[in-house]
Short mmCIF file of C-alpha atoms in Angstrom, two decimals:
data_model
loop_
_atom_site.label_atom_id
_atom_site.label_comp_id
_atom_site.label_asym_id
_atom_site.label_seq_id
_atom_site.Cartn_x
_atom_site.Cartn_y
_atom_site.Cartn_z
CA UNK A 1 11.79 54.37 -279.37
CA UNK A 2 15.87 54.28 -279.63
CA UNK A 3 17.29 56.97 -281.77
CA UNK A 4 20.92 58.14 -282.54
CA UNK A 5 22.58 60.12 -280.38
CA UNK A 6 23.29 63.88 -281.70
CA UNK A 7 24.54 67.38 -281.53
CA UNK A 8 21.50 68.08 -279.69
CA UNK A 9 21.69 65.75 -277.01
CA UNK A 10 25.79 66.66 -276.48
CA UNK A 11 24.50 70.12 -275.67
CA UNK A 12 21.95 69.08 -273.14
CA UNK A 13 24.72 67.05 -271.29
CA UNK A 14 26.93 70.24 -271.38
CA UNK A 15 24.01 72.13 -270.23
CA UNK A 16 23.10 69.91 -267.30
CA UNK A 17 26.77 70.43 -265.83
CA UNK A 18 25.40 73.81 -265.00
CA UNK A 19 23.63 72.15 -262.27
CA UNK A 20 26.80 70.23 -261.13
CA UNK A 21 28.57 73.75 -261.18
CA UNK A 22 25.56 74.58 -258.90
CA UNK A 23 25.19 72.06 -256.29
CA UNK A 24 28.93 71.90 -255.91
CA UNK A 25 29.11 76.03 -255.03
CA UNK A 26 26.28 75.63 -252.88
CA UNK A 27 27.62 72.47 -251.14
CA UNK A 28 30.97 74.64 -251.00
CA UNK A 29 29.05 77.63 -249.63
CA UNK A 30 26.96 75.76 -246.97
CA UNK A 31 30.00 73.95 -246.74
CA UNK A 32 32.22 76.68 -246.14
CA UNK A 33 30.12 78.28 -243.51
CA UNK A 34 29.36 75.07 -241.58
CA UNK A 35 33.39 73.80 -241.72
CA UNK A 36 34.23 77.35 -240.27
CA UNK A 37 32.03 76.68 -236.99
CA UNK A 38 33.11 72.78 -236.81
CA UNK A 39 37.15 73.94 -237.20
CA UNK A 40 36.40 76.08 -234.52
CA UNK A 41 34.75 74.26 -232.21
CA UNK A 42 37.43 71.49 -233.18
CA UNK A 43 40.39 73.75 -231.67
CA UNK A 44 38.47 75.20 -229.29
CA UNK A 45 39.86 75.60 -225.52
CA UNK A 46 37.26 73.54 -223.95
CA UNK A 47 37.91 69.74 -224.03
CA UNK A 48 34.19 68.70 -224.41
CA UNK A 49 33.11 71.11 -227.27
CA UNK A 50 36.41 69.92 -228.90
CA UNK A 51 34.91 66.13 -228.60
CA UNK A 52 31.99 67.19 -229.92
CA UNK A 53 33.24 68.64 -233.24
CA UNK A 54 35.59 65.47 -233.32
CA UNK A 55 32.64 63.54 -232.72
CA UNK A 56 30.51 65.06 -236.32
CA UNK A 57 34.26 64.58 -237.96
CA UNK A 58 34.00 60.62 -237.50
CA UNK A 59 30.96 60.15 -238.11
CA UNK A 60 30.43 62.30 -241.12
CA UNK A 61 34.19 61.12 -242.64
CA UNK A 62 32.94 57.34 -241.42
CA UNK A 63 29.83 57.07 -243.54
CA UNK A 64 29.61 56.90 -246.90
CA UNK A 65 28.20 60.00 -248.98
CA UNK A 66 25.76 58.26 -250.09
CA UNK A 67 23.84 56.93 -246.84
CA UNK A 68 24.24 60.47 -246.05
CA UNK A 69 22.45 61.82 -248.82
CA UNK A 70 19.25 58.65 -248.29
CA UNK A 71 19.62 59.45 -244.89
CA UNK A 72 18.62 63.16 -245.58
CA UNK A 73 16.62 62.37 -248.38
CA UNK A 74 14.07 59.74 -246.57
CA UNK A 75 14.86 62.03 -242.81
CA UNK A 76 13.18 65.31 -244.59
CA UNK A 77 10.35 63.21 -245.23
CA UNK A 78 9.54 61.57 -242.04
CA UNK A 79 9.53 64.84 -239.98
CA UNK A 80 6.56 65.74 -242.31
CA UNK A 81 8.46 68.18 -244.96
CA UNK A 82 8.58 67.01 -248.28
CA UNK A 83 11.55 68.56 -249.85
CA UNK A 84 12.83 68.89 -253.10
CA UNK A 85 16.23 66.91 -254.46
CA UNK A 86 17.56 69.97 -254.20
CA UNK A 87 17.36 70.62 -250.40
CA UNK A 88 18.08 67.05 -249.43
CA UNK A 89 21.21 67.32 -251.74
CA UNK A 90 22.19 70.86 -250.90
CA UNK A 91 21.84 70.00 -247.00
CA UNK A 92 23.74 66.61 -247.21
CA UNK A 93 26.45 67.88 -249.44
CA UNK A 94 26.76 70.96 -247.17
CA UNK A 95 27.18 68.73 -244.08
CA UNK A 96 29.77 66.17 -246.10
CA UNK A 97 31.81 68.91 -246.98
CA UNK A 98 31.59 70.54 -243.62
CA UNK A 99 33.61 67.87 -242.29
CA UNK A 100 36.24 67.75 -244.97
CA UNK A 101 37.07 70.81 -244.84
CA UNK A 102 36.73 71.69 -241.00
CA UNK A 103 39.49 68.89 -241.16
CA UNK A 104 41.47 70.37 -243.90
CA UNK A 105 41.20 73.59 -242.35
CA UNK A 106 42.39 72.51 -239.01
CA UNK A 107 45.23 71.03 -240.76
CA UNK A 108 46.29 74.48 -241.77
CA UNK A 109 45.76 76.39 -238.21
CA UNK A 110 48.04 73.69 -236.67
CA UNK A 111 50.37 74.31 -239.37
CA UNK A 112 51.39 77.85 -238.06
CA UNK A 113 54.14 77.44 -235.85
CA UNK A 114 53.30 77.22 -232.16
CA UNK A 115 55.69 80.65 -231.44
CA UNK A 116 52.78 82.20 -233.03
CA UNK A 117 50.42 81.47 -230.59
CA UNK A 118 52.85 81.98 -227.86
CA UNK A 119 54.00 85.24 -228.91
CA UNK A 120 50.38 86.88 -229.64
CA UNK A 121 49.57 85.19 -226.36
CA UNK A 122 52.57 87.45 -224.50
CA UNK A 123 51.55 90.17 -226.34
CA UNK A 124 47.88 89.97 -224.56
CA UNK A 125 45.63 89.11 -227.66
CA UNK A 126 42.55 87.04 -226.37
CA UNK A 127 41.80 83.65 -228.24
CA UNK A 128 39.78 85.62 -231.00
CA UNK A 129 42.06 87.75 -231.51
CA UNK A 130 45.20 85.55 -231.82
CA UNK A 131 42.96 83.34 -234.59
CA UNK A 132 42.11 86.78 -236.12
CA UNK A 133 45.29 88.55 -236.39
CA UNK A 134 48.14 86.38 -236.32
CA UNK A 135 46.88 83.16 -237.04
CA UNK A 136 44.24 83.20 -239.78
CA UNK A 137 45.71 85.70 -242.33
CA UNK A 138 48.95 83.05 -241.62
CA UNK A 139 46.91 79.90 -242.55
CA UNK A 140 44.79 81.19 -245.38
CA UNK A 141 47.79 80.77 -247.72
CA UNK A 142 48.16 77.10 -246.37
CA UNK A 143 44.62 76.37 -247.06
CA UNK A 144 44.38 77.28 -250.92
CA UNK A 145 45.41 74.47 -252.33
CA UNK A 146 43.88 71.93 -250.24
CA UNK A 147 40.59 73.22 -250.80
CA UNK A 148 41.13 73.66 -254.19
CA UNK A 149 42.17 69.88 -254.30
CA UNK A 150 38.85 69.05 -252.35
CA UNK A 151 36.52 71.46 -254.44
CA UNK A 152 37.46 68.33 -257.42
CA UNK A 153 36.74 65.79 -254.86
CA UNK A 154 33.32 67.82 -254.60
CA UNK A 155 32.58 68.32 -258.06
CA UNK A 156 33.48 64.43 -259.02
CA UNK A 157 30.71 63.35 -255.82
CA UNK A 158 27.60 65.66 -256.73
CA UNK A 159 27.24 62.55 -259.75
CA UNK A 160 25.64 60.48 -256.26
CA UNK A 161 22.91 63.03 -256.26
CA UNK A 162 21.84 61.38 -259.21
CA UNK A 163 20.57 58.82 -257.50
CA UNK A 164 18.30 60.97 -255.33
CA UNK A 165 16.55 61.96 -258.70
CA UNK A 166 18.58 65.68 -258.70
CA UNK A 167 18.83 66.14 -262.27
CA UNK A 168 22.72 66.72 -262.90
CA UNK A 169 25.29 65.87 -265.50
CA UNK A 170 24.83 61.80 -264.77
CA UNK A 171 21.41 61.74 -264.56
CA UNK A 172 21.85 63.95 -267.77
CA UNK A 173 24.09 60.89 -269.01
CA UNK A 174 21.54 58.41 -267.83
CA UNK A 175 18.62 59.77 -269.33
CA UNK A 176 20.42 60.51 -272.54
CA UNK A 177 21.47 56.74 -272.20
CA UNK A 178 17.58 55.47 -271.72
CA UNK A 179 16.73 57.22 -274.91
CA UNK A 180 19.75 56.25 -277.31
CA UNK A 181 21.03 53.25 -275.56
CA UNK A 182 24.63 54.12 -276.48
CA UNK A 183 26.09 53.46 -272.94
CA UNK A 184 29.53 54.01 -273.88
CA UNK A 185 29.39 57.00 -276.02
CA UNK A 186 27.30 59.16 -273.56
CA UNK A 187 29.03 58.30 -270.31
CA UNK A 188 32.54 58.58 -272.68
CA UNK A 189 31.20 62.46 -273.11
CA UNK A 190 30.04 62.41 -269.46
CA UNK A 191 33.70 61.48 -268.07
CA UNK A 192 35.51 64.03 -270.15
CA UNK A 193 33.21 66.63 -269.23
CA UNK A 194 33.82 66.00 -265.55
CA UNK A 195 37.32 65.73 -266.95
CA UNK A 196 37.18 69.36 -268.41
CA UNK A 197 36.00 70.63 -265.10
CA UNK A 198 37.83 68.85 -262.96
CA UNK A 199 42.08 68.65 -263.91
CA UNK A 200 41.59 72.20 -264.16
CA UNK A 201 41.07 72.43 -260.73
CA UNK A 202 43.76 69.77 -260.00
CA UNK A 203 46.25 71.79 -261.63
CA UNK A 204 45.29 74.55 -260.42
CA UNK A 205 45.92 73.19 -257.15
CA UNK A 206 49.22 71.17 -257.78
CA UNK A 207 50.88 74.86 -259.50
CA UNK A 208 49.26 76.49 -255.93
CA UNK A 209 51.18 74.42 -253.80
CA UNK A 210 54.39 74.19 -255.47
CA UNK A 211 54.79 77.80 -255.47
CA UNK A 212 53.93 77.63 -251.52
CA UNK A 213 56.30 75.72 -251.14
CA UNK A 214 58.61 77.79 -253.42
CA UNK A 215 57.85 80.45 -250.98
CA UNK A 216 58.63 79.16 -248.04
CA UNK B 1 1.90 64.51 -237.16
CA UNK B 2 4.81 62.81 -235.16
CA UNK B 3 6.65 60.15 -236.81
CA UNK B 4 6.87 56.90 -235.05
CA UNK B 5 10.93 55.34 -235.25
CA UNK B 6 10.28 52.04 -236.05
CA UNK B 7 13.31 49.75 -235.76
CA UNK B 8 12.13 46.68 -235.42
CA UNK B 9 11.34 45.74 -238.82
CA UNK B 10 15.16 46.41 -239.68
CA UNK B 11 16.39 44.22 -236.88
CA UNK B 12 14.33 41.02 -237.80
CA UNK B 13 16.26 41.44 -241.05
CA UNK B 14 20.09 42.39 -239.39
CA UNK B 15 21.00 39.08 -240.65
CA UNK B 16 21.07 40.50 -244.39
CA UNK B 17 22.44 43.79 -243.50
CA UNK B 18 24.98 41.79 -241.18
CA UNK B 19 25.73 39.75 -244.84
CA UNK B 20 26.00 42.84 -246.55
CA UNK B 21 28.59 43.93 -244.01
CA UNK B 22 30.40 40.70 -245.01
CA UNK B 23 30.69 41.39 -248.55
CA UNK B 24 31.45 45.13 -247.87
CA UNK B 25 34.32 43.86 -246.53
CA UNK B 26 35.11 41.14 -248.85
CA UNK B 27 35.05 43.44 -251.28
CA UNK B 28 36.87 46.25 -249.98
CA UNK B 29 39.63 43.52 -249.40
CA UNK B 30 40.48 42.24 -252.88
CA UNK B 31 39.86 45.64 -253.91
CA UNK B 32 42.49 46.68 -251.81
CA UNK B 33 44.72 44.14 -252.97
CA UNK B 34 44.29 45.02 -256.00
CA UNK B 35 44.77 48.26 -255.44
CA UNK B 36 48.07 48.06 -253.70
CA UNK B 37 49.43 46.08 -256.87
CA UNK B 38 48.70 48.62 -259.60
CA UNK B 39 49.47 51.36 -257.35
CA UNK B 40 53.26 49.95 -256.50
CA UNK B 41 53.39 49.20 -260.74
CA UNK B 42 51.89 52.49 -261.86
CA UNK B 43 54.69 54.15 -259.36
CA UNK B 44 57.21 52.20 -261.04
CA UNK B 45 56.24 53.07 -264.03
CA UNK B 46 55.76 56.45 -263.37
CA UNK B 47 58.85 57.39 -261.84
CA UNK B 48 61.44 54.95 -262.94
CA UNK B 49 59.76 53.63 -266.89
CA UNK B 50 60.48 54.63 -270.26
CA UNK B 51 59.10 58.24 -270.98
CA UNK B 52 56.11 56.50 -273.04
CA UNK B 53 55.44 54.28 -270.19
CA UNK B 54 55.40 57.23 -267.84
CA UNK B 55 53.22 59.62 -270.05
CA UNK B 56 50.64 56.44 -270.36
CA UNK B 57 50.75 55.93 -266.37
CA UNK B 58 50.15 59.99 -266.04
CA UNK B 59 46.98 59.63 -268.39
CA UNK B 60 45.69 56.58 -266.40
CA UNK B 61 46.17 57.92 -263.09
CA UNK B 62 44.32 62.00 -264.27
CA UNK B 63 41.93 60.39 -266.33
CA UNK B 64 40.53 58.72 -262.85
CA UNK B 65 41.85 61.34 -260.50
CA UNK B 66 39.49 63.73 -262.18
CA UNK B 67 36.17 61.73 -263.28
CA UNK B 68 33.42 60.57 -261.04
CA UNK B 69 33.78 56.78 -259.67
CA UNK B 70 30.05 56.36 -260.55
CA UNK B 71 30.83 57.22 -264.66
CA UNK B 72 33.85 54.67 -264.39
CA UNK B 73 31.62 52.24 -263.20
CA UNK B 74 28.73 52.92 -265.68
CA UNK B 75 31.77 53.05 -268.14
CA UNK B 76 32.67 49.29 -267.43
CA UNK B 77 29.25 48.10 -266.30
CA UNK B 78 26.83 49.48 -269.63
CA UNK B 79 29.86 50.67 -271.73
CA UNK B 80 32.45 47.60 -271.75
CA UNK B 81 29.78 45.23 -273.33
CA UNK B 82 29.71 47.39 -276.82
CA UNK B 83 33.40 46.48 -276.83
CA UNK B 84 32.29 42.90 -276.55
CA UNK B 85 33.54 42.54 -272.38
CA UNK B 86 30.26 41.69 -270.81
CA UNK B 87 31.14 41.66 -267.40
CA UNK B 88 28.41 40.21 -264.21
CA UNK B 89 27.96 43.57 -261.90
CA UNK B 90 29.95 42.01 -258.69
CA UNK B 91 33.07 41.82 -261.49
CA UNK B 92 32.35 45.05 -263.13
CA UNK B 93 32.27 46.16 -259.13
CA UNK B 94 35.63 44.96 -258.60
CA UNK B 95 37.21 46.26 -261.53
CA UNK B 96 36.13 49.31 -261.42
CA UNK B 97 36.64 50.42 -258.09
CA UNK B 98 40.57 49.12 -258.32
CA UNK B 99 40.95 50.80 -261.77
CA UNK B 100 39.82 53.52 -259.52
CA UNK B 101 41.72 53.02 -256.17
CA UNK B 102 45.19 52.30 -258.41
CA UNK B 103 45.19 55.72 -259.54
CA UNK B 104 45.18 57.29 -256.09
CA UNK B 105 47.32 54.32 -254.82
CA UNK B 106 50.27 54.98 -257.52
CA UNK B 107 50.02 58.94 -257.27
CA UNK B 108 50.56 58.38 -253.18
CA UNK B 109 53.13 55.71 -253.78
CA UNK B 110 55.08 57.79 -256.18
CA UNK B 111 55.47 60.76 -253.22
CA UNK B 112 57.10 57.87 -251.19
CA UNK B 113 59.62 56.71 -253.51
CA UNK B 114 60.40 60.33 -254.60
CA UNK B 115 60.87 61.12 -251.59
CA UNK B 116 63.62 57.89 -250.92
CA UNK B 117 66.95 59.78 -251.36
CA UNK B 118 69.27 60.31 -254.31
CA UNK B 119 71.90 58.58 -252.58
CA UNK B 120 70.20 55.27 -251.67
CA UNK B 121 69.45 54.67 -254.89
CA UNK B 122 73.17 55.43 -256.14
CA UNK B 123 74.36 53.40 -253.35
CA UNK B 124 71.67 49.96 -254.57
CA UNK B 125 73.07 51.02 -258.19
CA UNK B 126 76.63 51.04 -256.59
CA UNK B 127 76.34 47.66 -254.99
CA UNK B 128 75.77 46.28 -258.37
CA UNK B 129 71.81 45.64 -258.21
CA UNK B 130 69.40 46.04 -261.13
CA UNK B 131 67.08 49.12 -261.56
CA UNK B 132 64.16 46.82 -260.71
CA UNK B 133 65.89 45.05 -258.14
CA UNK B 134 66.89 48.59 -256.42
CA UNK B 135 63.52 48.87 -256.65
CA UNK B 136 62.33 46.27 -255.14
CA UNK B 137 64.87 46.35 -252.54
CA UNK B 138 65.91 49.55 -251.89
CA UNK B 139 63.14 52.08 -252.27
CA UNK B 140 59.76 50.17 -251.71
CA UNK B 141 59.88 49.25 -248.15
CA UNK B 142 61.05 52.80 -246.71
CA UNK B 143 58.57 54.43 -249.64
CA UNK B 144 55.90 52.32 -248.60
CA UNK B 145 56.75 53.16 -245.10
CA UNK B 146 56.45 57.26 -245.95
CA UNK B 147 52.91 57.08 -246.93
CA UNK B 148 51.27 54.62 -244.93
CA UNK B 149 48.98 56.74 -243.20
CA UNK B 150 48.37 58.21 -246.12
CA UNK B 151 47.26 55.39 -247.90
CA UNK B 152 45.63 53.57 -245.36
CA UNK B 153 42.60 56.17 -245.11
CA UNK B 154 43.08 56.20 -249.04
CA UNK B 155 41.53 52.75 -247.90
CA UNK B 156 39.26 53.57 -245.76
CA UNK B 157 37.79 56.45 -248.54
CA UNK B 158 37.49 53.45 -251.07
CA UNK B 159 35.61 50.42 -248.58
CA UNK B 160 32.94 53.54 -248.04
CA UNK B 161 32.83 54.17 -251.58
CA UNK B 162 32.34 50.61 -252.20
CA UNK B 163 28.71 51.59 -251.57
CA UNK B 164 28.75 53.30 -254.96
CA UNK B 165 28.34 49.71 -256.73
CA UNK B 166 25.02 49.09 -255.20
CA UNK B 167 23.99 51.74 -258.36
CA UNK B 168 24.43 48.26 -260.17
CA UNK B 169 23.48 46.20 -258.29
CA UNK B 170 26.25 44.81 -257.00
CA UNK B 171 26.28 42.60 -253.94
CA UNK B 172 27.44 44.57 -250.87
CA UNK B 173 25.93 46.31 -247.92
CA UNK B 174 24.13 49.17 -249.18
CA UNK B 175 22.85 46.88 -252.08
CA UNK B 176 21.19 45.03 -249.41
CA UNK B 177 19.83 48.14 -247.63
CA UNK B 178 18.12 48.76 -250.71
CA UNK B 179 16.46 45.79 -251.19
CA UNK B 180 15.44 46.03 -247.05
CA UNK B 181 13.86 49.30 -247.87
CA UNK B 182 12.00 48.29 -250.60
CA UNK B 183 10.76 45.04 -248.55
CA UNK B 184 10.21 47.10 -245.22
CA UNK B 185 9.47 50.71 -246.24
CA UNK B 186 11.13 51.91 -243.17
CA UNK B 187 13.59 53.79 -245.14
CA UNK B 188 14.73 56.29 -242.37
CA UNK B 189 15.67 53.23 -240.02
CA UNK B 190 17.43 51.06 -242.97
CA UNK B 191 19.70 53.74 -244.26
CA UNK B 192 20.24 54.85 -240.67
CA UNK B 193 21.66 51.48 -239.49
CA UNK B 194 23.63 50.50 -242.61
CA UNK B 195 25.56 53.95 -242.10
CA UNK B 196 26.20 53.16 -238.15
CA UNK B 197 27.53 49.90 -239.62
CA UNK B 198 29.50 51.56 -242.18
CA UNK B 199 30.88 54.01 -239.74
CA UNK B 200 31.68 50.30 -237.60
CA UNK B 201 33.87 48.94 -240.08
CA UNK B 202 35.42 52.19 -241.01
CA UNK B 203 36.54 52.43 -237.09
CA UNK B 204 37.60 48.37 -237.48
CA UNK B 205 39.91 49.28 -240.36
CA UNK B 206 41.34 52.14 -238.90
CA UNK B 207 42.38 49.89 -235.70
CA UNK B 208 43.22 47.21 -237.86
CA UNK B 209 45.73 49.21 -239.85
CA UNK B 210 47.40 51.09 -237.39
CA UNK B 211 48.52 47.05 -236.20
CA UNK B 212 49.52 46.33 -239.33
CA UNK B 213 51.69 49.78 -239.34
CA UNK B 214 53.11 48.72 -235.78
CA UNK B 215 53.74 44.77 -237.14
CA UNK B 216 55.07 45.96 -240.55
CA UNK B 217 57.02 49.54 -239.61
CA UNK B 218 57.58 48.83 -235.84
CA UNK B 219 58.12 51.06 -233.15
#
């Protein structure tokens, strides 16, 4: 039966971007940890472990995000484990953002000025050390508000886990849509509610970088 | 138990993944086009229009800079026809994914032509050119040139999102993956070779526009 939209319904929709809130931290998390060891391996001194890491950057940044997350959804399931949405999502997401932010965070390493290097080199630090020392605490300023600017991108993408079934804010918005088929009210409240967590975050990230630069 | 790869199914059908490539691409094209247009006129109007003009180009280009491409498209797909624009799903595609790529295309654009110098445009103004004409003449080209790299993976990001549209149905590759998984139930394999094709053309266009940038810029 189609009924009216109401009150009620608004507050499930605002309660399902919990698990939006969720899958992106935990896509940022595993994402975090994963984009660490690909930047890594990315600048690396040895040619072929650098090819490598370039190697999971093209291909993950060449597909789109959502063959990714079939890919992992259906791949689960052939090896014999039957997972829930929520591992197929969390592991694809992790891996997408991996190589987003290995990139971004490469970005900022090169961005140190190559005296840097040279200078921690003549002073006798070993590869870890120069990254740990001089280099890092250097590039972690640079990084902010790029991944700040990517956590939106992140946020605005978990809606294509709705389509693996994960129960988020647009499956929310679709379900809510089945029952009341008002199409353009409920995705209307859907948008602005990505909207209200999202261009926080943008600005966020746009005042982080001018004062960088400001800085500088 | 072991799981048996089975490819073959999926390459008795390549012909309508190999079509689904082929409107992929068509539609990442007029997309693009599309694109490019609103981008260069939301710039304009963000940089150089009326303050009204402006503030409506910075709504348009947050409002889509911070909402999910898959809720625009619902938007114009299911939402548009309670406004009375009933739009066929390979329309509703195209419109909604260069609503969404003219966002990103004018906020890119407008770093180029902010970053054109003071004095240029004095100089155009000087010379006893319009505003539009100064424009037109004077700050496009070497703005355009800025951000070319720039925009040309902003490209690349929108032909893979193109994908998105096969939530309605749309006619493009992943649309057709679908409809090969459903027929074939080798839904490992499918997915698997639509995204080595995806990952194809995403290599094609990134050739294909650094020879545009060395036909267009030079070197």
């Amino acid at each position: 039966m189609i009924r009216e939209p109401n009150a009620l319904d608004v507050l499930y929709l605002i309660a399902a971007g919990r698990w939006t809130l969720a899958l992106t931290a935990l896509a940022f998390f595993g994402g975090g940890l994963m984009g660490i060891l690909v930047m890594l391996l990315r600048i690396a001194p040895a040619a072929p472990v650098r090819w490598a890491a370039m190697g999971w950057i093209q291909a993950i940044q060449g597909t789109p995000l959502l063959a990714q997350l079939f890919v992992f959804f259906f791949g689960f399931a052939i090896f014999g484990y039957r997972v829930s949405p929520w591992v197929a999502a969390g592991v694809a997401f992790s891996i997408y953002a991996s190589a987003f932010l290995a990139e971004i965070w490469r970005g900022c390493i090169e961005a140190v000025p190559r005296q840097q290097w040279e200078a921690s080199a003549a002073l006798g630090l070993s590869f870890p050390q120069q990254l740990r020392y001089v280099v890092v605490p250097q590039a972690f300023r640079i990084a902010i508000p790029p991944t700040v600017g990517f956590l939106v991108q992140l946020v605005k993408n978990t809606s294509l886990a709705s389509t693996i079934g994960f129960i988020e804010l647009t499956r929310e918005g679709q379900i809510t849509t089945g029952a009341t088929f008002r199409p353009f009210t409920i995705y209307g409240i859907v948008a602005v509610l990505y909207f209200c967590i999202c261009f926080p975050l943008s600005q966020l990230s746009q005042r982080l970088e001018r004062r960088l630069h400001v800085a500088r | 138990m072991i799981y048996q790869f089975n490819f073959r199914d999926v390459f008795a059908s390549i012909d309508m993944l190999l079509e689904g490539a082929l409107l992929t691409l068509q539609l990442s094209a007029v997309t693009m086009a599309w694109g490019l247009a609103i981008g260069v006129a939301g710039a304009l109007a963000r940089s150089w229009g009326p303050p009204p003009v402006r503030l409506a180009a910075t709504a348009y280009v947050e409002a889509i800079r911070n909402t999910p491409l898959l809720i625009q498209l619902f938007l114009v797909f299911f939402g548009l026809p309670s406004a009375g624009i009933r739009l066929d799903a390979n329309t509703a595609a195209v419109v909604a994914l260069s609503v969404n790529l003219g966002a990103y295309a004018t906020e890119i654009i407008r770093a180029g032509v902010e970053a054109v110098h003071k004095s240029q445009i004095e100089a155009g103004l000087a010379l006893g050119l319009s505003r539009l004409q100064v424009f037109r003449y004077v700050v496009l080209f070497p703005a355009l040139k800025t951000i070319y790299p720039a925009l040309a993976s902003q490209f690349i990001l929108l032909m893979l999102a193109t994908s998105i549209v096969s939530q309605i149905a749309a006619a493009e590759l992943f649309h057709m993956a679908s409809i090969l998984q459903s027929r074939t139930f080798r839904d490992f394999e499918v997915y698997i070779v639509a995204a080595a094709m995806y990952l194809a053309m995403a290599l094609m266009f990134r050739a294909l526009f650094a020879l545009i940038h060395r036909l267009a810029f030079g070197r």
